[in-house]
Amino acid sequence: MKGIILAGGHGTRLHPVTLALSKQLLPVYDKPMIHYPLSVLMLAGITDIQIITAPRDRATFEGLLGDGSSLGLRLSYAQQEHPRGLADAFLVSADHVGDDSVALILGDNIFHGAGFAGLLQSLARDVQGCVLFGHPVRDPERYGVGEVDEFGNLVSLEEKPLKPRSNLAVTGLYYYDNQVLEIARGLRPSERGELEITDVNRVYLEQGRARLVQLGRGFVWLDTGTHDALMQAGQYVQVLHQRQGVRIACLEEIAWRMGYIDQDECFSLGARLAKSPYGQYIMDVAQA
């Protein structure tokens, strides 16, 4: 399975902060926002990942993450000249996906919960159709909403409905088989001129090949697209660290625990950042 992180756009909801800097490069407590979606793909066992950026930000992302080899990854970069909707990611990254299945994650989404890595890996082993991830929210009218029947089967999808049929928001993480490339090529732009991800998902739903996995109690999904949400996400990560001593989305630790790098390599990555608490944490983890 290949991975795509969509980190383009202009971050207009975060202006003026994002006038000169990509939203996905802003800090969420102790690390850049892009680390969080990248960590999700790493936990899923995906190591060949393309990051889609706006043209002005590509060099900065490359300077931050490089080619990924230090983490045992293969990172590449592609430019989205203009924001054209989430489904445009499959047109931009078609060569990267090739004949494989693909996981798409939005660059401003944060996921955290017990057993998440195991769930991601089990679902990634054999993707038939599409797999969506739903999370209960208080205000579903702000999101794409999935409705399931009494057996948990996905029966409808609506985009920002006035009267939602459920409280299950479709999160910014998606698994697809290779047919997604063909579906994306055949989409008609919406009234806003965008290729909508909900339209992709509806094709799979009509085929009877769409699944909604519910992320329930004890699981956290955060969209950091507004100033308040960005602050709340940072506070959540801070509380976890201060109370439990863990640093979620620590790429170096994940790379070691997933077997992408060895213990010595993990320690060396921490040593490069030894003057920061983050670097000291990595060295402590590698020595534990």
Short mmCIF file of C-alpha atoms in Angstrom, two decimals, residues 16-260:
data_model
loop_
_atom_site.label_atom_id
_atom_site.label_comp_id
_atom_site.label_asym_id
_atom_site.label_seq_id
_atom_site.Cartn_x
_atom_site.Cartn_y
_atom_site.Cartn_z
CA PRO A 16 -2.75 35.64 9.04
CA VAL A 17 -0.57 32.89 10.53
CA THR A 18 -0.49 30.95 7.25
CA LEU A 19 0.09 33.87 4.89
CA ALA A 20 3.77 32.94 4.63
CA LEU A 21 3.85 29.39 6.05
CA SER A 22 1.99 26.17 5.28
CA LYS A 23 -0.59 25.17 7.87
CA GLN A 24 0.99 21.72 8.08
CA LEU A 25 4.31 23.24 9.18
CA LEU A 26 2.79 25.00 12.19
CA PRO A 27 3.68 23.52 15.59
CA VAL A 28 1.26 21.30 17.50
CA TYR A 29 2.91 21.44 20.91
CA ASP A 30 6.41 20.04 20.32
CA LYS A 31 6.50 19.08 16.64
CA PRO A 32 5.30 20.25 13.21
CA MET A 33 1.72 19.35 12.34
CA ILE A 34 2.87 17.18 9.39
CA HIS A 35 4.43 14.72 11.86
CA TYR A 36 1.00 13.62 13.06
CA PRO A 37 -0.47 12.34 9.76
CA LEU A 38 2.92 10.94 8.79
CA SER A 39 2.98 8.96 12.03
CA VAL A 40 -0.43 7.45 11.20
CA LEU A 41 0.82 6.09 7.88
CA MET A 42 3.96 4.77 9.56
CA LEU A 43 1.85 2.98 12.18
CA ALA A 44 -0.17 1.44 9.34
CA GLY A 45 3.01 -0.14 8.01
CA ILE A 46 3.24 2.20 5.01
CA THR A 47 6.74 3.34 4.14
CA ASP A 48 6.39 4.68 0.57
CA ILE A 49 4.68 8.03 1.01
CA GLN A 50 4.14 11.09 -1.16
CA ILE A 51 3.48 14.51 0.35
CA ILE A 52 1.43 16.91 -1.79
CA THR A 53 2.28 20.54 -1.14
CA ALA A 54 1.62 23.98 -2.55
CA PRO A 55 4.49 25.12 -4.81
CA ARG A 56 5.74 27.75 -2.36
CA ASP A 57 6.09 25.20 0.48
CA ARG A 58 7.69 22.21 -1.22
CA ALA A 59 11.29 23.17 -0.44
CA THR A 60 10.45 23.70 3.24
CA PHE A 61 8.86 20.27 3.55
CA GLU A 62 11.84 18.70 1.81
CA GLY A 63 14.17 20.54 4.18
CA LEU A 64 12.21 19.27 7.18
CA LEU A 65 11.73 15.62 6.22
CA GLY A 66 14.19 14.95 3.39
CA ASP A 67 13.82 11.67 1.55
CA GLY A 68 12.76 9.84 4.70
CA SER A 69 15.71 7.43 4.63
CA SER A 70 16.79 8.31 8.18
CA LEU A 71 13.42 6.95 9.35
CA GLY A 72 13.47 3.94 7.05
CA LEU A 73 10.93 5.57 4.74
CA ARG A 74 10.77 6.57 1.12
CA LEU A 75 9.35 10.08 0.92
CA SER A 76 8.61 11.91 -2.31
CA TYR A 77 6.94 15.23 -3.03
CA ALA A 78 4.42 16.51 -5.54
CA GLN A 79 2.95 19.95 -6.13
CA GLN A 80 -0.70 20.88 -6.30
CA GLU A 81 -0.67 24.11 -8.26
CA HIS A 82 -4.15 25.12 -7.08
CA PRO A 83 -6.48 23.60 -4.48
CA ARG A 84 -8.94 21.46 -6.46
CA GLY A 85 -10.53 19.33 -3.77
CA LEU A 86 -9.36 16.29 -1.84
CA ALA A 87 -9.92 13.83 -4.68
CA ASP A 88 -7.46 15.75 -6.83
CA ALA A 89 -4.76 14.07 -4.75
CA PHE A 90 -5.28 10.89 -6.76
CA LEU A 91 -4.65 12.70 -10.04
CA VAL A 92 -1.57 14.47 -8.70
CA SER A 93 -0.14 11.26 -7.21
CA ALA A 94 -1.30 8.72 -9.81
CA ASP A 95 2.26 7.76 -10.79
CA HIS A 96 3.19 7.35 -7.14
CA VAL A 97 0.25 5.02 -6.47
CA GLY A 98 0.88 2.93 -9.59
CA ASP A 99 -0.91 -0.41 -9.32
CA ASP A 100 -1.16 -0.43 -5.53
CA SER A 101 -3.86 0.34 -3.02
CA VAL A 102 -3.50 3.68 -1.27
CA ALA A 103 -4.09 5.43 2.02
CA LEU A 104 -4.89 9.14 1.90
CA ILE A 105 -4.66 11.28 5.01
CA LEU A 106 -5.22 14.99 5.39
CA GLY A 107 -2.25 16.93 6.66
CA ASP A 108 -4.18 18.68 9.44
CA ASN A 109 -5.74 15.61 11.09
CA ILE A 110 -4.55 14.08 14.37
CA PHE A 111 -5.56 10.59 15.49
CA HIS A 112 -4.81 8.91 18.80
CA GLY A 113 -6.22 5.89 20.58
CA ALA A 114 -5.37 2.51 22.07
CA GLY A 115 -4.94 -0.27 19.53
CA PHE A 116 -4.89 2.14 16.59
CA ALA A 117 -1.73 0.70 15.00
CA GLY A 118 -3.13 -2.83 15.01
CA LEU A 119 -6.40 -1.66 13.49
CA LEU A 120 -4.64 0.29 10.75
CA GLN A 121 -2.39 -2.62 9.84
CA SER A 122 -5.16 -5.22 9.76
CA LEU A 123 -7.32 -3.08 7.49
CA ALA A 124 -4.41 -2.28 5.16
CA ARG A 125 -3.57 -5.92 4.42
CA ASP A 126 -6.29 -6.45 1.83
CA VAL A 127 -8.27 -3.39 0.78
CA GLN A 128 -11.29 -4.24 -1.34
CA GLY A 129 -13.19 -1.08 -2.25
CA CYS A 130 -12.81 1.75 0.23
CA VAL A 131 -12.51 1.92 4.00
CA LEU A 132 -13.66 5.08 5.75
CA PHE A 133 -13.14 5.95 9.39
CA GLY A 134 -16.06 7.48 11.27
CA HIS A 135 -15.95 9.36 14.56
CA PRO A 136 -18.93 10.62 16.60
CA VAL A 137 -19.14 14.41 16.82
CA ARG A 138 -21.47 16.91 18.45
CA ASP A 139 -21.94 18.98 15.28
CA PRO A 140 -22.13 16.56 12.33
CA GLU A 141 -23.58 19.23 10.03
CA ARG A 142 -20.03 20.58 9.67
CA TYR A 143 -18.69 17.33 8.18
CA GLY A 144 -19.23 14.59 5.69
CA VAL A 145 -21.55 12.20 7.52
CA GLY A 146 -21.86 8.43 7.23
CA GLU A 147 -24.98 6.48 8.15
CA VAL A 148 -24.81 2.81 9.11
CA ASP A 149 -27.57 0.25 9.53
CA GLU A 150 -28.20 -1.95 12.57
CA PHE A 151 -25.49 -4.34 11.36
CA GLY A 152 -22.88 -1.60 10.97
CA ASN A 153 -23.04 -1.52 7.17
CA LEU A 154 -22.60 1.86 5.46
CA VAL A 155 -25.88 2.88 3.83
CA SER A 156 -25.52 6.60 3.04
CA LEU A 157 -23.06 9.48 2.79
CA GLU A 158 -23.90 13.18 2.96
CA GLU A 159 -21.66 16.23 2.77
CA LYS A 160 -22.41 18.84 5.47
CA PRO A 161 -26.12 17.94 5.66
CA LEU A 162 -28.63 20.37 7.20
CA LYS A 163 -30.32 17.44 8.94
CA PRO A 164 -27.68 14.75 9.54
CA ARG A 165 -28.87 11.15 9.64
CA SER A 166 -26.20 10.26 12.18
CA ASN A 167 -23.47 11.84 14.28
CA LEU A 168 -20.68 9.91 12.56
CA ALA A 169 -18.29 12.31 10.83
CA VAL A 170 -16.11 10.84 8.11
CA THR A 171 -12.57 11.65 9.20
CA GLY A 172 -9.63 12.67 7.04
CA LEU A 173 -8.20 9.16 6.70
CA TYR A 174 -9.19 6.93 3.77
CA TYR A 175 -8.12 3.54 2.38
CA TYR A 176 -8.80 2.69 -1.27
CA ASP A 177 -8.08 -0.06 -3.73
CA ASN A 178 -6.52 0.88 -7.05
CA GLN A 179 -9.85 1.64 -8.71
CA VAL A 180 -9.78 5.02 -6.97
CA LEU A 181 -7.52 6.36 -9.72
CA GLU A 182 -10.09 5.53 -12.40
CA ILE A 183 -12.92 6.94 -10.30
CA ALA A 184 -11.05 10.20 -9.66
CA ARG A 185 -10.34 10.65 -13.37
CA GLY A 186 -14.04 10.35 -14.11
CA LEU A 187 -15.27 12.88 -11.55
CA ARG A 188 -17.00 16.08 -12.52
CA PRO A 189 -15.98 19.16 -10.53
CA SER A 190 -18.49 20.47 -8.01
CA GLU A 191 -20.03 23.93 -8.18
CA ARG A 192 -16.93 25.15 -6.36
CA GLY A 193 -14.76 23.68 -9.11
CA GLU A 194 -13.40 20.94 -6.84
CA LEU A 195 -13.15 17.17 -7.05
CA GLU A 196 -15.00 16.04 -3.94
CA ILE A 197 -13.86 13.04 -1.93
CA THR A 198 -17.49 12.33 -1.01
CA ASP A 199 -18.24 11.76 -4.71
CA VAL A 200 -15.46 9.15 -4.81
CA ASN A 201 -16.85 7.45 -1.74
CA ARG A 202 -20.37 7.42 -3.18
CA VAL A 203 -19.17 5.47 -6.21
CA TYR A 204 -17.83 2.77 -3.91
CA LEU A 205 -21.04 2.92 -1.86
CA GLU A 206 -23.15 2.39 -4.98
CA GLN A 207 -20.95 -0.59 -5.85
CA GLY A 208 -21.54 -2.02 -2.39
CA ARG A 209 -17.82 -1.81 -1.66
CA ALA A 210 -17.65 0.97 0.96
CA ARG A 211 -17.03 0.25 4.63
CA LEU A 212 -17.18 2.60 7.60
CA VAL A 213 -15.03 1.68 10.59
CA GLN A 214 -16.22 3.45 13.72
CA LEU A 215 -13.65 5.01 16.03
CA GLY A 216 -15.59 5.20 19.25
CA ARG A 217 -15.12 6.04 22.90
CA GLY A 218 -11.59 6.52 24.12
CA PHE A 219 -10.45 7.55 20.66
CA VAL A 220 -9.44 11.07 19.70
CA TRP A 221 -9.71 12.67 16.27
CA LEU A 222 -8.73 16.32 15.92
CA ASP A 223 -8.95 18.61 12.90
CA THR A 224 -6.50 21.46 13.43
CA GLY A 225 -7.87 23.75 10.73
CA THR A 226 -8.88 26.67 12.98
CA HIS A 227 -7.05 28.72 15.60
CA ASP A 228 -9.09 27.27 18.46
CA ALA A 229 -8.73 23.70 17.19
CA LEU A 230 -4.97 24.17 16.77
CA MET A 231 -4.66 25.40 20.35
CA GLN A 232 -6.80 22.56 21.69
CA ALA A 233 -4.74 19.96 19.82
CA GLY A 234 -1.53 21.34 21.31
CA GLN A 235 -3.05 21.23 24.78
CA TYR A 236 -4.15 17.63 24.29
CA VAL A 237 -0.65 16.55 23.23
CA GLN A 238 0.86 18.52 26.12
CA VAL A 239 -1.40 16.90 28.72
CA LEU A 240 -0.59 13.42 27.44
CA HIS A 241 3.11 14.12 27.70
CA GLN A 242 3.01 15.73 31.12
CA ARG A 243 0.73 13.14 32.71
CA GLN A 244 1.84 9.94 30.98
CA GLY A 245 5.34 10.78 29.82
CA VAL A 246 4.60 9.80 26.21
CA ARG A 247 5.07 11.89 23.08
CA ILE A 248 2.54 10.91 20.47
CA ALA A 249 3.57 11.05 16.79
CA CYS A 250 7.25 10.80 17.67
CA LEU A 251 8.48 9.68 14.25
CA GLU A 252 11.85 8.44 15.49
CA GLU A 253 10.32 6.24 18.19
CA ILE A 254 7.70 4.87 15.79
CA ALA A 255 10.35 4.10 13.17
CA TRP A 256 12.31 2.09 15.74
CA ARG A 257 9.31 0.25 17.23
CA MET A 258 8.01 -0.59 13.74
CA GLY A 259 11.41 -2.00 12.76
CA TYR A 260 12.16 0.61 10.10
#
